[in-house]
Structures are given as structure tokens and as C-alpha cells.
GROMACS .gro file of C-alpha atoms in nm:
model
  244
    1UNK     CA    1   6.734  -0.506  20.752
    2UNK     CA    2   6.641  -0.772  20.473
    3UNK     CA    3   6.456  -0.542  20.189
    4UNK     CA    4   6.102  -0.566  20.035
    5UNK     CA    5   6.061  -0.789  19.772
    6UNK     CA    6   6.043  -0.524  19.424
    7UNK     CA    7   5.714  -0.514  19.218
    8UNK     CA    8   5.759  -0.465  18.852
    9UNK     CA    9   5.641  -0.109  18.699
   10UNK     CA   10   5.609   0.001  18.333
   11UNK     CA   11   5.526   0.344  18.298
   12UNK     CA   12   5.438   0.416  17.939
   13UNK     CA   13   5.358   0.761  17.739
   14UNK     CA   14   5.088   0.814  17.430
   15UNK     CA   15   5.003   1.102  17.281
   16UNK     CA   16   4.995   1.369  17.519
   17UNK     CA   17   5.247   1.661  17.644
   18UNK     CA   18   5.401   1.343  17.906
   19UNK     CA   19   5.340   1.664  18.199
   20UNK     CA   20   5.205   1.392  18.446
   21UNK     CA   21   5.540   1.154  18.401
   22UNK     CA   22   5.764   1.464  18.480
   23UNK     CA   23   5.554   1.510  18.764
   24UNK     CA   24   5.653   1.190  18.844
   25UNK     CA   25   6.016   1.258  18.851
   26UNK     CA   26   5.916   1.621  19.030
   27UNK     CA   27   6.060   1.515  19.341
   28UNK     CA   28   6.333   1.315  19.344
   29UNK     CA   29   6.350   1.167  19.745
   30UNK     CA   30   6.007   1.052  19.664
   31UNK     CA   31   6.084   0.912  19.375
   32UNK     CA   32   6.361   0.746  19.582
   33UNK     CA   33   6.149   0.635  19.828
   34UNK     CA   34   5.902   0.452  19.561
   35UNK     CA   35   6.230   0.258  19.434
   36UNK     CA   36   6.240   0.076  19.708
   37UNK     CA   37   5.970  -0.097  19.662
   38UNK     CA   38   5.953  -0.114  19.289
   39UNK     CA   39   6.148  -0.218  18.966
   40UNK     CA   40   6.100   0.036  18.722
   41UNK     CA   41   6.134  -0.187  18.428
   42UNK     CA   42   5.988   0.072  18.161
   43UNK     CA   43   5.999   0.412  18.155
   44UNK     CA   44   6.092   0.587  17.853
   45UNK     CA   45   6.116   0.958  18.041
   46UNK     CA   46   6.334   0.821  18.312
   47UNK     CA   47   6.591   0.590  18.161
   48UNK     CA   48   6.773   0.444  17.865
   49UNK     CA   49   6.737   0.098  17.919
   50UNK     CA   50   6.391  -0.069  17.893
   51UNK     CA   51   6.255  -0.405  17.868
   52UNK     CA   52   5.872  -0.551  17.802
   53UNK     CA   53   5.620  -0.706  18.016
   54UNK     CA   54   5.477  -0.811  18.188
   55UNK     CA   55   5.476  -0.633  18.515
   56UNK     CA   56   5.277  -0.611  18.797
   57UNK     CA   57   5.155  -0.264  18.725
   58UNK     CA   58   5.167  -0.064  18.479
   59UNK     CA   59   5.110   0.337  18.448
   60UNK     CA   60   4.964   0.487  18.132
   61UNK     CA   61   4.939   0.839  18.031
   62UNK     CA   62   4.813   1.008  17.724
   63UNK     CA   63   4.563   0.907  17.466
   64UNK     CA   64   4.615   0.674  17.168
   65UNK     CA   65   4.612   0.816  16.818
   66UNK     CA   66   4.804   0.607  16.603
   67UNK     CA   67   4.797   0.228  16.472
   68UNK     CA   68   5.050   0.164  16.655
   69UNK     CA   69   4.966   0.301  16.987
   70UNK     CA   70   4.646   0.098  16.977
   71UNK     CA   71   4.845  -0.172  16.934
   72UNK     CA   72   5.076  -0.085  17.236
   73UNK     CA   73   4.787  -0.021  17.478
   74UNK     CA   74   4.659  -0.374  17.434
   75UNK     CA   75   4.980  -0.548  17.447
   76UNK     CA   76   5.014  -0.331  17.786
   77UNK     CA   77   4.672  -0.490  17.926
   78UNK     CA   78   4.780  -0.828  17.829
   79UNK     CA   79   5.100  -0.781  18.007
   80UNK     CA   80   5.001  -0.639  18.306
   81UNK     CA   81   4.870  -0.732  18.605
   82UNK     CA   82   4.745  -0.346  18.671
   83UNK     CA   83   4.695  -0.149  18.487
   84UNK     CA   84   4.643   0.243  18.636
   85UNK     CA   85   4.528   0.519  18.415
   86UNK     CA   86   4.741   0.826  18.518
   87UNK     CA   87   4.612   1.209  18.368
   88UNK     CA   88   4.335   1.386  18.215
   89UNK     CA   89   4.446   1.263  17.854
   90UNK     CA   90   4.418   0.931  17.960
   91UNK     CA   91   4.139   0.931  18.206
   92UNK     CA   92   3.881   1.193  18.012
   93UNK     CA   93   4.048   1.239  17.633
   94UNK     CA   94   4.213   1.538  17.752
   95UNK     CA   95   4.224   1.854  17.585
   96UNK     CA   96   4.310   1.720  17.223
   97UNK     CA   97   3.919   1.602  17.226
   98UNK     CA   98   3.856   1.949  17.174
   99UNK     CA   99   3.884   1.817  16.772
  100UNK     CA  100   3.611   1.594  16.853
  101UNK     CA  101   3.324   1.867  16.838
  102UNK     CA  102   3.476   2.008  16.528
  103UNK     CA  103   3.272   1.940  16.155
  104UNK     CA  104   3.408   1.638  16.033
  105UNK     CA  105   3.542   1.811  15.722
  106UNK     CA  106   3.753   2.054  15.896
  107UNK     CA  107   3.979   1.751  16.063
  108UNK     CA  108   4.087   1.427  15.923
  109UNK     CA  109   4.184   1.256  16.245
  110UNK     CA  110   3.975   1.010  16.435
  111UNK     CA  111   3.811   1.110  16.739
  112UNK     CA  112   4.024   1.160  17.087
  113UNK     CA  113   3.941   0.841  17.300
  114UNK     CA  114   3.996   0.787  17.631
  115UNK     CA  115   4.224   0.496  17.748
  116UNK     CA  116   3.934   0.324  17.972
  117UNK     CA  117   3.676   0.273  17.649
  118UNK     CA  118   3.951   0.089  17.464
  119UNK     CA  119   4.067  -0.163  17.732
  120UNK     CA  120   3.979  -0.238  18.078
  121UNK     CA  121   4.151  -0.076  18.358
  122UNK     CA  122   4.172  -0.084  18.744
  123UNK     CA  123   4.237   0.244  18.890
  124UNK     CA  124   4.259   0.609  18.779
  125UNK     CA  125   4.461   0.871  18.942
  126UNK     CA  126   4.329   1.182  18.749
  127UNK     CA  127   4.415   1.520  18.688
  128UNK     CA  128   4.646   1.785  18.508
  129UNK     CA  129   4.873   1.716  18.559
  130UNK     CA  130   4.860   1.441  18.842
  131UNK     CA  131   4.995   1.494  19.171
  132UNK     CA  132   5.296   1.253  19.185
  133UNK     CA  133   5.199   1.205  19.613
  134UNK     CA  134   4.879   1.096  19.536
  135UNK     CA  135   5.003   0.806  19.272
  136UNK     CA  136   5.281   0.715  19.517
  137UNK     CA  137   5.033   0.688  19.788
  138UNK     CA  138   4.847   0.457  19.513
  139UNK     CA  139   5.143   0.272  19.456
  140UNK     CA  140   5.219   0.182  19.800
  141UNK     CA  141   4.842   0.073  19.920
  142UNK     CA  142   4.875  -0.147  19.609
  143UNK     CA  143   5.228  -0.284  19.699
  144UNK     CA  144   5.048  -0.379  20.089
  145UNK     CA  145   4.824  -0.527  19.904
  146UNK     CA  146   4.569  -0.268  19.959
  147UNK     CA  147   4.225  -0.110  19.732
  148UNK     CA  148   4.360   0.226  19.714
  149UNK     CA  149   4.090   0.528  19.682
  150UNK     CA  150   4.032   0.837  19.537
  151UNK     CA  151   3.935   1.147  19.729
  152UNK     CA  152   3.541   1.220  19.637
  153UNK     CA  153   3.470   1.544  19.813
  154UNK     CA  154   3.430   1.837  19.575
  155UNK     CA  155   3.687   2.091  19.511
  156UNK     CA  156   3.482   2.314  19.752
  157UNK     CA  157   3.592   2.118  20.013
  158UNK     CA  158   3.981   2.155  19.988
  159UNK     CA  159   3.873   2.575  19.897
  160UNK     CA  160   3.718   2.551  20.235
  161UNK     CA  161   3.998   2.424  20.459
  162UNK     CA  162   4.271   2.626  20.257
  163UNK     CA  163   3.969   2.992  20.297
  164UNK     CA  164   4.001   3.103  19.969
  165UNK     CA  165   3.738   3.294  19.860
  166UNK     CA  166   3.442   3.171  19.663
  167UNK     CA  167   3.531   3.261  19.307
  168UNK     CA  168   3.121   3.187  19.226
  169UNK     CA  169   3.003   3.450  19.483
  170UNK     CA  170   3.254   3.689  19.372
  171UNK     CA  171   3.097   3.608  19.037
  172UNK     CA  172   3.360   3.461  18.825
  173UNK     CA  173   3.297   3.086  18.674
  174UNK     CA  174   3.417   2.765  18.863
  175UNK     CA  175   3.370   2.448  18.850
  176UNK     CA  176   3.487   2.385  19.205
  177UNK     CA  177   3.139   2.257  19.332
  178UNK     CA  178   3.125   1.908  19.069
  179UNK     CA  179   3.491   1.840  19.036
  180UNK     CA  180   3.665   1.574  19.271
  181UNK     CA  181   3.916   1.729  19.488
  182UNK     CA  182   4.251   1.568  19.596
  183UNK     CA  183   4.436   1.872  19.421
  184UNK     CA  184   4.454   2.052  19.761
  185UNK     CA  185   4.271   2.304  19.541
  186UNK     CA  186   4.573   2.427  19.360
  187UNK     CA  187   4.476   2.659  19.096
  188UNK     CA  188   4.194   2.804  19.297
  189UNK     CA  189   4.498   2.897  19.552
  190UNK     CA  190   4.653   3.032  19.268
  191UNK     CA  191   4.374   3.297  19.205
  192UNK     CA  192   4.235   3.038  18.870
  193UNK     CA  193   3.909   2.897  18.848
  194UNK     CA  194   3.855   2.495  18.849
  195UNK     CA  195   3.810   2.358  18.501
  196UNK     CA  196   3.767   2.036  18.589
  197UNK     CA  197   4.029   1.832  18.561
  198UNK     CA  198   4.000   1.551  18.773
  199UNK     CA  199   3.667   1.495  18.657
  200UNK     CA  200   3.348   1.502  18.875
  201UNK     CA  201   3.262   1.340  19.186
  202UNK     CA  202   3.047   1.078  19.216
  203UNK     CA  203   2.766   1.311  19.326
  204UNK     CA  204   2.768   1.554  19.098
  205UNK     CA  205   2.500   1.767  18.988
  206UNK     CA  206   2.588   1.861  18.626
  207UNK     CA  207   2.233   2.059  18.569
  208UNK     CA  208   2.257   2.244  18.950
  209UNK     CA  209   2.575   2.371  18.795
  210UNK     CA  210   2.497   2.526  18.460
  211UNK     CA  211   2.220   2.667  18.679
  212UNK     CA  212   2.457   2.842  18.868
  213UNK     CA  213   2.670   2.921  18.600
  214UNK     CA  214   2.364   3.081  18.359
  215UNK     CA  215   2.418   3.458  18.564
  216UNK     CA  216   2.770   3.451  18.532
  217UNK     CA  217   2.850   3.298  18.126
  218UNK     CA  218   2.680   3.210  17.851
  219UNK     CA  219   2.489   2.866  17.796
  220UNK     CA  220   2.793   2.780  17.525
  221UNK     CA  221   3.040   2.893  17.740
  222UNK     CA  222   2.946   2.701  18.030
  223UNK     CA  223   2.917   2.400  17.796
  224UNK     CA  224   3.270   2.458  17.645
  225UNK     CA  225   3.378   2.500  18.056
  226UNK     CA  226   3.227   2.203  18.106
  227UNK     CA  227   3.384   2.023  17.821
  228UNK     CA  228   3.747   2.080  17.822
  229UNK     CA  229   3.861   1.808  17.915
  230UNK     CA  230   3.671   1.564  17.713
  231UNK     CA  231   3.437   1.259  17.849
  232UNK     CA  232   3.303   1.570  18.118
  233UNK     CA  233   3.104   1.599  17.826
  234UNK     CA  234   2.965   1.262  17.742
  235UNK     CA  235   2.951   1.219  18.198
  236UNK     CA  236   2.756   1.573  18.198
  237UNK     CA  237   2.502   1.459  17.912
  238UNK     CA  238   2.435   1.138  18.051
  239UNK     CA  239   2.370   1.248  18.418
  240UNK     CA  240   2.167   1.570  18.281
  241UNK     CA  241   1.951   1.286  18.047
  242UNK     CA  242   1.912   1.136  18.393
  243UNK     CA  243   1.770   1.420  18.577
  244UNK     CA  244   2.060   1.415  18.798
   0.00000   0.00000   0.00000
């Protein structure tokens, strides 16, 4: 049997811990299987040997705090015919935005960005640290040419269908109920709350949730909850501003 025709793939690292390209590499007869159909040009993690754009996509994690990782983000757009946002760092800031809320004089770095408000992208597969299936499932609907979705349904959802118990009724803080699902609810399985960090669903209520939250934690420490993982915090402002 003739094979497929490759696609080109950079997969590129900025500041960050670089848990969501091991994850890629987690399994390796799935990484195997992704081969086949790509040319993994780029990949710092993975190999010795890499060469520039431009590809057909390229995967970024991480966020960019240096001159030159500004620089390499941009020359990645230009190069690229896709460019997917992989991670919580990258998606949201991550956790280094923490620094962001600090005073001024007690940090001399610039704020923690996000990779989407610095260039345009085309997908996001979030999370930390992604789930390598879901960006391989990503990668192939792209390959057939396909719009490949995320999963919108909360947390909850996923809680639901694997009957763990509702760590809100039992009065501990989660923030199953807002956060988009696609995790298979992993930590929740794991006895952990939901922090949040694939970011919320397209319907959720950010104000309906510090409501729930105001028995069980403080006002501050559902804020800090709700802000762990960065742009949660600029997405929860805005939609509360909105009456949502």
C-alpha cells in the first residue's frame, strides 16, 4: 500500500516546564502512529536534528518572555500554515502569570502573556498538561482536511459518566461546573478538585460560580481559584462586567 503524503510539523517550546511536549512523547505507538502521516521537522524535545519553516502546522507551547522568544513566535506565524496553541502556558499565561497581580516594585519582569494576544492562531488544544490523544485526534482531522473541535461540556459532565462524587456537595471547592471538559475528568478521579485548566466553556457562568463557591472559601480565595491559570481572570471579569 502506497503511503500518505507527510505534512510538515514544528513543534516548538517557550518558557514553560515543556510537560505538554513530554506528553506528547507519553506514548510511543501513538506517537508512531502520528508519524505516518507527518514530518516532524522541528522538535527540540524529540530529536537532534532540526530545520526551519515553514511547515504546515506548527505546535507551540509555553509563554514568551524574552526578546528573543518574541521574535521566534512571529517568525513561527509567518512560517506556518497552522499554527495550534498547545497548554495552559500558552493558551491562558499559565501559572507564571501569577507575577502579574504582584506590585510592580516587587518584580522586574514584564507581564506573562498569552501566545494568542501576540499573534493570531487557529486552534487551541488546552490544558495541563494536554492530553497527547486529544492533539493527535487534532492532528489527524486537520491532515483529512477536517475543522477539528474542542469538547464544550463542563467538567461535570465527564464527573457524571465516570460517578465520582460531587466534590461541591461534599463541600470542598471545584471548579468542575465552568471548566471545559475533554480531560475525562482526571484529577477529580484522582480525589483533586478542578482548577481550571482548560479554561471555561463557552457557557460559563463565572458569577453563578463564586456564588456557589461564597459558603465554601473566601471571596479572595475563590478569586485566586479562579485565577490560576491566568487569562481565567481577564475571561471571568469580562463575562461578570457582562452580567453573564
Amino acid at each position: 500500500m502506497k503511503p500518505y503524503p507527510k505534512k510538515t510539523l514544528g513543534i516548538y517550546s517557550l518558557t514553560c516546564c515543556e510537560g505538554c511536549q513530554f506528553e506528547i512523547l507519553k506514548d510511543y505507538d501513538d506517537f508512531s502512529q502520528l508519524l505516518k502521516y507527518y514530518d516532524v521537522r522541528n522538535f527540540r524535545l524529540g530529536q537532534e536534528e532540526n530545520l526551519p519553516g515553514p511547515f504546515d502546522v506548527s505546535l507551540v507551547e509555553g509563554t514568551p518572555e524574552s526578546k528573543e522568544e518574541y521574535t521566534l513566535l512571529r517568525e513561527i506565524r509567518k512560517t506556518s500554515a497552522i499554527v495550534i496553541v498547545i497548554g495552559s502556558c500558552a493558551h491562558l499565561g499559565g501559572i507564571q502569570s501569577e507575577r502579574n497581580s504582584l506590585p510592580k516594585k516587587m518584580t522586574l519582569a514584564k507581564d506573562v502573556v498569552s501566545i494568542p494576544e501576540v499573534i493570531n492562531t487557529d486552534f487551541i488544544v488546552p490544558g495541563c498538561p494536554i492530553s497527547h490523544k486529544e492533539l493527535f485526534a487534532f492532528l489527524m482531522d486537520i491532515y483529512w482536511n477536517k475543522v477539528p473541535t474542542l469538547h464544550d461540556l463542563a467538567v461535570c459532565f465527564e464527573c457524571r459518566q465516570n460517578e465520582n462524587q460531587c466534590l461541591l456537595k461534599e463541600g470542598k471547592p471545584c471548579l468542575g461546573p465552568i471548566t471545559r471538559g475533554g480531560c475525562d475528568s482526571i484529577c477529580v478521579n484522582g480525589g483533586e478538585a478542578c482548577y481550571g485548566c482548560r479554561g471555561a466553556t463557552d457557557q460559563a457562568d463565572f458569577a453563578k460560580m463564586k456564588e456557589i463557591l461564597k459558603p465554601i472559601i473566601s471571596d479572595e480565595d475563590s478569586t485566586n481559584m479562579m485565577t490560576i491559570y491566568g487569562d481565567y481572570e481577564c475571561e471571568w471579569k469580562r463575562r461578570t462586567d457582562e452580567g453573564k
